[in-house]
Amino acid sequence: GIQVEQSPPDLILQEGANSTLRCNFSDSVNNLQWFHQNPWGQLINLFYIPSGTKQNGRLSATTVATERYSLLYISSSQTTDSGVYFCAVRSYSGAGSYQLTFGKGTKLSVIP
Amino acid sequence: DAEITQSPRHKITETGRQVTLACHQTWNHNNMFWYRQDLGHGLRLIHYSYGVQDTNKGEVSDGYSVSRSNTEDLPLTLESAASSQTSVYFCASSESKGAADTQYFGPGTRLTVL
């Protein structure tokens, strides 16, 4: 099956700093999502981004499908950005079905 | 507002017992999914359903079963709970079956098997 690798696994930032999280995937994908899992465990959709660039406030994401990677940018980080960021890719699994495969996540800690 | 809920939020059970985790969505989505989340593994797909009476096995389906009798609910049953099934379980739903589908997740159920 498709492999999804995220880096770095852990990241500690001072409040106000910028960061880039990376997601590499091993095969062609039909779409890609970024999620934020907050400290209470809730998974929140950040971006649906099969290709190109999207921005939402201080967060933006870029996917280069031909090179099999996606980047999530966090600018002017805040303590509320802490949590785990997951990349998930959708690929064809046969019989008309598509499945979502998750990376292991990047754990972000933003300190005041 | 439409939502997806899971119950219970926390459950402690003993090895060998049957356990059922509930998932209910009011999005009227056709597709529903169960994942488990473990340290070092991210989220892994257990079972999924594309509609009433449809169920399919995911990556880690052994020891689990699901049934879909209506659009809103997809209960997950652990036939005989094992300590290896201690995990956080997430239910998700989505509208379409195609490539451009986006999944929305419930709040999760933390299950401990002693």
Tab-separated table of C-alpha atoms in Angstrom, chain A residues 25-71:
chain	number	residue	atom	x	y	z
A	25	PHE	CA	3.917	9.976	-0.110
A	26	SER	CA	5.092	7.000	-2.103
A	27	ASP	CA	2.608	6.876	-4.987
A	28	SER	CA	0.122	8.930	-6.948
A	29	VAL	CA	-2.792	10.132	-4.872
A	30	ASN	CA	-6.227	11.496	-5.667
A	31	ASN	CA	-6.355	13.956	-2.847
A	32	LEU	CA	-4.618	14.974	0.334
A	33	GLN	CA	-5.914	16.337	3.616
A	34	TRP	CA	-4.211	18.007	6.552
A	35	PHE	CA	-5.716	17.578	10.026
A	36	HIS	CA	-4.960	19.107	13.392
A	37	GLN	CA	-5.536	16.950	16.457
A	38	ASN	CA	-5.885	19.273	19.408
A	39	PRO	CA	-4.759	18.364	22.959
A	40	TRP	CA	-8.306	17.127	23.680
A	41	GLY	CA	-8.049	14.595	20.859
A	42	GLN	CA	-10.434	16.184	18.383
A	43	LEU	CA	-9.453	15.855	14.720
A	44	ILE	CA	-10.078	19.059	12.801
A	45	ASN	CA	-9.954	19.356	9.025
A	46	LEU	CA	-7.467	22.024	7.989
A	47	PHE	CA	-7.108	21.642	4.251
A	48	TYR	CA	-8.277	19.520	1.395
A	49	ILE	CA	-5.464	20.076	-1.079
A	50	PRO	CA	-4.796	17.585	-3.893
A	51	SER	CA	-2.567	20.142	-5.638
A	52	GLY	CA	-1.631	23.783	-5.548
A	53	THR	CA	-1.648	26.182	-2.611
A	54	LYS	CA	-4.342	27.209	-0.154
A	55	GLN	CA	-4.315	29.647	2.711
A	56	ASN	CA	-6.488	29.974	5.786
A	57	GLY	CA	-5.390	32.715	8.149
A	58	ARG	CA	-1.942	31.947	9.525
A	59	LEU	CA	-1.924	28.491	7.953
A	60	SER	CA	-1.203	27.626	4.366
A	61	ALA	CA	-0.560	24.393	2.510
A	62	THR	CA	1.092	23.478	-0.765
A	63	THR	CA	0.912	20.140	-2.525
A	64	VAL	CA	3.189	19.235	-5.433
A	65	ALA	CA	1.527	16.035	-6.603
A	66	THR	CA	4.063	15.330	-9.359
A	67	GLU	CA	6.855	15.291	-6.770
A	68	ARG	CA	4.734	13.494	-4.151
A	69	TYR	CA	4.929	15.890	-1.254
A	70	SER	CA	2.900	18.445	0.620
A	71	LEU	CA	3.945	21.216	3.006
